[in-house]
Amino acid sequence: MTVIDISPSVMQFLLAFIVVGPLFGAVAALLPAPPGLKGRNPDQAVLRHGVTVTGAVLIAAIVLAVGFDHDHPATMQATTDISWIPALDVRIHLGIDGISLPLLVLTALLTFLCALYSYFKPPAGPSPKAFVALVLVLESGTLATFAVLDLLLFFLAFEMVLIPMYFLINRWGGDQRQAAAWKFILYTLLGSVVMLLGLLLVGLKSGTFDMVALATDNGRGLTTSVQVIAVLAIGLGLAVKTPMWPLHSWLPDAHTAAPTVGSVLLAGVLLKMGTYGFVRILLPAAPDGMRTFAPYLAAFAVVGIVYGSLACLALARTGAKGDLKRLIAYSSVGHMGFVLLGIATMTPTGVNGALFANIAHGLITGLLFFLVGAVKDRYGTADLDTLAGATGAALYGRAPRLGALLAFAAVASLGLPGLAGFWGEMLTLFGAYSPAEGLSRPAFRTFMAIGAFGTLLTAAYMLIVVRRVCMGEHALPARTIPDASAPSAPSAPSAPDTPQAPATPGTPQTPAATPASAASPTPGTLQAPPTPGTLQAPPAPQLADVQPYEAAAWTPLVALTVLAGLWPAVLLGLTDPAVQKLLSGGKS
């Protein structure tokens, strides 16, 4: 069934445009703006260009999804297969199925929302021309990763995103951005070199680099030893990008230093490239090798779940000076652990859960990084102790809509039933309860129990974050103002005619603490000044609440998080037939 009947040639064009269009847009962003399109200034023109290009790509992705044959999601659609390097049998082979289509739409959506957000809130740094060009190159590489069906093209697309993200962190990031950018590029390049060797081994030993042919062959053209080596090499490169514990240490630094848009794209789509490679390449092409390493992959996954949660709890505690962006980054280590656990079960239930958790993480964590960036813009810091201690009212009292959105994203992230985060985690745990034939049930049920414990830890740190950032802490946690009526306290002379210090215009004032025995002042009379040395409650100025452009960028993520939570069949109906075919060796 298709919502709109679109011819195969138009579908091919749409997919090719989605992959290549951002590259042409990146080149155009570096050129001078045409005379009629300059706007108020060149910076505004290039930012508007970014919104236009990413918007066109998003529209094309939506039309592609509407024209997709939902009755046959396991079949590759909108395919293009052109010989590129005949000597190596490398082909420009593009196509989408129920596994890649949701990731394609998610990437187009998040990139458009980032471009829209940047138009109204440009990142501090060099000229926006390079910024827009880098975001568009990043989008093209990510979309190509989910659309190509050739191993070498997959590698090129996989590597294409590294340089743009390096410069986004290094040029537009915050403190320690250079060290974080170098750590990101070195980790991922090292993993990619090993991954390339594994991809070449699979292609040369099987006689083809075509991913559809490899999936149909289901590893029959590769010996078990070759499969084991291939899974070890390719899996290492994919695990770095995922990121899997203990190869995750580049992620918190990169997220902490990256600009808001960089963090959204890094968490929302770049991490999905690693887990997508496990599902698209290793599960169908090297099943025996995956079966050998599945218990180890599951063990690393559940360690990552618990480790990420404990790291978040440590950052969230009072006095830890934890950075909120860093905390969300560590939460990604735990959430991607659930994705890896689902893949390691090698069952349709587990893999469907992994793919669902992929999409849910992209929506929820993308929203979280948008919100944390907005909080940091308003407070000037993402330090949890500063955010919690700034005022007793905190976000609920100072920017209630922003506080409500942050609380919503937090409870979605902890897996509240009825929201997108719930289904992925539940399905991966179900898959671990009954793993594929040949895998140890006692071991995987132990992993399931550890993963379920990780969900409790996730709920704990997320609720702590909501309590501290949204509700705040007492303004006077350690010292109290002495009671003037107590005999030991020196009596201060009253000065009824002494005026208070003037308030800042437009800034609401917190009433100064008064002795318990003092009478309330008569309206219209002047207040006595505070006793010298008495600790005063700080003023609690209002913050700018959610702005219209922020609402435009965040509302789609909120709506899709609710939709996926209440109607999971929309996504599972796409992925399940494709996963069944993938795991059965190309048989529907």
Tab-separated table of N, CA, C and O in Angstrom, residues 379 385-404 406 465-476 508-511 537-543 545:
chain	number	residue	atom	x	y	z
A	379	TYR	N	21.234	31.021	31.235
A	379	TYR	CA	21.984	31.122	32.487
A	379	TYR	C	23.463	31.460	32.275
A	379	TYR	O	24.148	31.881	33.204
A	385	ASP	N	25.126	22.565	39.616
A	385	ASP	CA	25.051	23.236	40.912
A	385	ASP	C	24.623	24.688	40.752
A	385	ASP	O	23.835	25.212	41.540
A	386	THR	N	25.134	25.349	39.717
A	386	THR	CA	24.742	26.739	39.468
A	386	THR	C	23.283	26.824	39.051
A	386	THR	O	22.533	27.685	39.522
A	387	LEU	N	22.854	25.918	38.167
A	387	LEU	CA	21.468	25.939	37.720
A	387	LEU	C	20.511	25.656	38.871
A	387	LEU	O	19.460	26.290	38.992
A	388	ALA	N	20.860	24.714	39.733
A	388	ALA	CA	19.971	24.346	40.829
A	388	ALA	C	19.968	25.391	41.931
A	388	ALA	O	18.955	25.601	42.601
A	389	GLY	N	21.105	26.078	42.134
A	389	GLY	CA	21.199	27.022	43.232
A	389	GLY	C	20.942	28.454	42.849
A	389	GLY	O	20.974	29.339	43.695
A	390	ALA	N	20.656	28.697	41.574
A	390	ALA	CA	20.471	30.077	41.140
A	390	ALA	C	19.266	30.719	41.811
A	390	ALA	O	19.254	31.901	42.089
A	391	THR	N	18.248	29.940	42.065
A	391	THR	CA	17.044	30.460	42.726
A	391	THR	C	16.213	29.296	43.210
A	391	THR	O	16.236	28.222	42.633
A	392	GLY	N	15.451	29.526	44.244
A	392	GLY	CA	14.573	28.475	44.726
A	392	GLY	C	13.467	28.148	43.743
A	392	GLY	O	12.914	27.058	43.764
A	393	ALA	N	13.110	29.094	42.890
A	393	ALA	CA	12.034	28.849	41.926
A	393	ALA	C	12.498	27.992	40.761
A	393	ALA	O	11.734	27.206	40.223
A	394	ALA	N	13.748	28.137	40.339
A	394	ALA	CA	14.333	27.419	39.200
A	394	ALA	C	13.466	27.586	37.954
A	394	ALA	O	12.737	28.564	37.818
A	395	LEU	N	13.538	26.622	37.026
A	395	LEU	CA	12.880	26.812	35.736
A	395	LEU	C	11.362	26.880	35.857
A	395	LEU	O	10.705	27.608	35.117
A	396	TYR	N	10.778	26.098	36.745
A	396	TYR	CA	9.322	26.127	36.866
A	396	TYR	C	8.822	27.528	37.220
A	396	TYR	O	7.728	27.929	36.806
A	397	GLY	N	9.596	28.264	38.013
A	397	GLY	CA	9.171	29.594	38.405
A	397	GLY	C	9.674	30.693	37.502
A	397	GLY	O	9.081	31.771	37.457
A	398	ARG	N	10.735	30.441	36.754
A	398	ARG	CA	11.354	31.504	35.969
A	398	ARG	C	11.050	31.383	34.477
A	398	ARG	O	10.976	32.387	33.776
A	399	ALA	N	10.933	30.150	33.992
A	399	ALA	CA	10.576	29.918	32.587
A	399	ALA	C	9.755	28.636	32.549
A	399	ALA	O	10.260	27.564	32.207
A	400	PRO	N	8.487	28.703	32.932
A	400	PRO	CA	7.701	27.485	33.158
A	400	PRO	C	7.560	26.586	31.934
A	400	PRO	O	7.585	25.366	32.057
A	401	ARG	N	7.409	27.163	30.746
A	401	ARG	CA	7.265	26.327	29.555
A	401	ARG	C	8.566	25.580	29.263
A	401	ARG	O	8.547	24.400	28.897
A	402	LEU	N	9.681	26.266	29.411
A	402	LEU	CA	10.976	25.615	29.214
A	402	LEU	C	11.181	24.509	30.250
A	402	LEU	O	11.657	23.414	29.923
A	403	GLY	N	10.806	24.782	31.497
A	403	GLY	CA	10.920	23.762	32.528
A	403	GLY	C	10.032	22.565	32.250
A	403	GLY	O	10.432	21.409	32.449
A	404	ALA	N	8.818	22.814	31.774
A	404	ALA	CA	7.908	21.709	31.459
A	404	ALA	C	8.446	20.853	30.314
A	404	ALA	O	8.363	19.616	30.346
A	406	LEU	N	11.631	20.471	29.497
A	406	LEU	CA	12.779	19.714	29.999
A	406	LEU	C	12.309	18.512	30.815
A	406	LEU	O	12.867	17.406	30.687
A	465	VAL	N	17.775	15.217	38.047
A	465	VAL	CA	17.996	16.380	37.185
A	465	VAL	C	16.747	17.257	37.138
A	465	VAL	O	16.829	18.491	37.255
A	466	VAL	N	15.576	16.642	36.988
A	466	VAL	CA	14.337	17.420	36.950
A	466	VAL	C	14.136	18.158	38.274
A	466	VAL	O	13.780	19.347	38.294
A	467	ARG	N	14.360	17.464	39.391
A	467	ARG	CA	14.158	18.109	40.686
A	467	ARG	C	15.104	19.288	40.867
A	467	ARG	O	14.693	20.366	41.314
A	468	ARG	N	16.366	19.125	40.487
A	468	ARG	CA	17.341	20.179	40.746
A	468	ARG	C	17.213	21.339	39.765
A	468	ARG	O	17.255	22.507	40.164
A	469	VAL	N	17.057	21.045	38.486
A	469	VAL	CA	17.056	22.113	37.485
A	469	VAL	C	15.682	22.770	37.380
A	469	VAL	O	15.574	23.989	37.255
A	470	CYS	N	14.627	21.977	37.436
A	470	CYS	CA	13.288	22.535	37.263
A	470	CYS	C	12.707	23.072	38.566
A	470	CYS	O	12.034	24.096	38.571
A	471	MET	N	12.970	22.377	39.671
A	471	MET	CA	12.404	22.815	40.953
A	471	MET	C	13.386	23.633	41.773
A	471	MET	O	12.985	24.431	42.614
A	472	GLY	N	14.681	23.438	41.561
A	472	GLY	CA	15.688	24.200	42.280
A	472	GLY	C	15.936	23.673	43.667
A	472	GLY	O	15.365	22.661	44.102
A	473	GLU	N	16.828	24.337	44.373
A	473	GLU	CA	17.181	23.975	45.735
A	473	GLU	C	16.945	25.185	46.631
A	473	GLU	O	16.804	26.314	46.161
A	474	HIS	N	16.936	24.964	47.947
A	474	HIS	CA	16.718	26.067	48.874
A	474	HIS	C	17.804	27.105	48.702
A	474	HIS	O	18.983	26.780	48.586
A	475	ALA	N	17.408	28.354	48.749
A	475	ALA	CA	18.372	29.436	48.571
A	475	ALA	C	19.327	29.529	49.747
A	475	ALA	O	20.439	30.005	49.613
A	476	LEU	N	18.900	29.095	50.932
A	476	LEU	CA	19.729	29.187	52.134
A	476	LEU	C	19.913	27.798	52.727
A	476	LEU	O	19.333	27.451	53.750
A	508	PRO	N	11.950	40.989	38.923
A	508	PRO	CA	11.191	40.735	40.137
A	508	PRO	C	12.115	40.491	41.311
A	508	PRO	O	13.155	39.853	41.165
A	509	GLN	N	11.748	41.000	42.450
A	509	GLN	CA	12.595	40.895	43.631
A	509	GLN	C	12.068	39.842	44.587
A	509	GLN	O	10.865	39.719	44.785
A	510	THR	N	12.976	39.076	45.175
A	510	THR	CA	12.613	38.151	46.234
A	510	THR	C	12.582	38.920	47.537
A	510	THR	O	13.552	39.604	47.872
A	511	PRO	N	11.520	38.840	48.315
A	511	PRO	CA	11.469	39.602	49.556
A	511	PRO	C	12.590	39.198	50.482
A	511	PRO	O	12.919	38.027	50.590
A	537	ALA	N	18.524	36.313	50.692
A	537	ALA	CA	18.125	35.461	49.575
A	537	ALA	C	18.360	36.213	48.276
A	537	ALA	O	18.014	37.378	48.165
A	538	PRO	N	18.976	35.580	47.263
A	538	PRO	CA	19.290	36.279	46.023
A	538	PRO	C	18.032	36.599	45.241
A	538	PRO	O	17.018	35.916	45.368
A	539	PRO	N	18.076	37.638	44.435
A	539	PRO	CA	16.923	37.932	43.597
A	539	PRO	C	16.716	36.836	42.567
A	539	PRO	O	17.656	36.143	42.200
A	540	ALA	N	15.513	36.668	42.106
A	540	ALA	CA	15.186	35.624	41.130
A	540	ALA	C	14.606	36.262	39.882
A	540	ALA	O	13.393	36.290	39.696
A	541	PRO	N	15.441	36.836	39.026
A	541	PRO	CA	14.915	37.491	37.834
A	541	PRO	C	14.285	36.484	36.886
A	541	PRO	O	14.706	35.335	36.806
A	542	GLN	N	13.262	36.909	36.180
A	542	GLN	CA	12.615	36.042	35.209
A	542	GLN	C	13.547	35.797	34.027
A	542	GLN	O	14.348	36.660	33.662
A	543	LEU	N	13.441	34.609	33.438
A	543	LEU	CA	14.177	34.274	32.240
A	543	LEU	C	13.229	34.326	31.051
A	543	LEU	O	12.014	34.175	31.200
A	545	ASP	N	11.145	32.865	28.403
A	545	ASP	CA	10.578	31.530	28.235
A	545	ASP	C	10.734	31.099	26.771
A	545	ASP	O	11.432	31.750	25.987
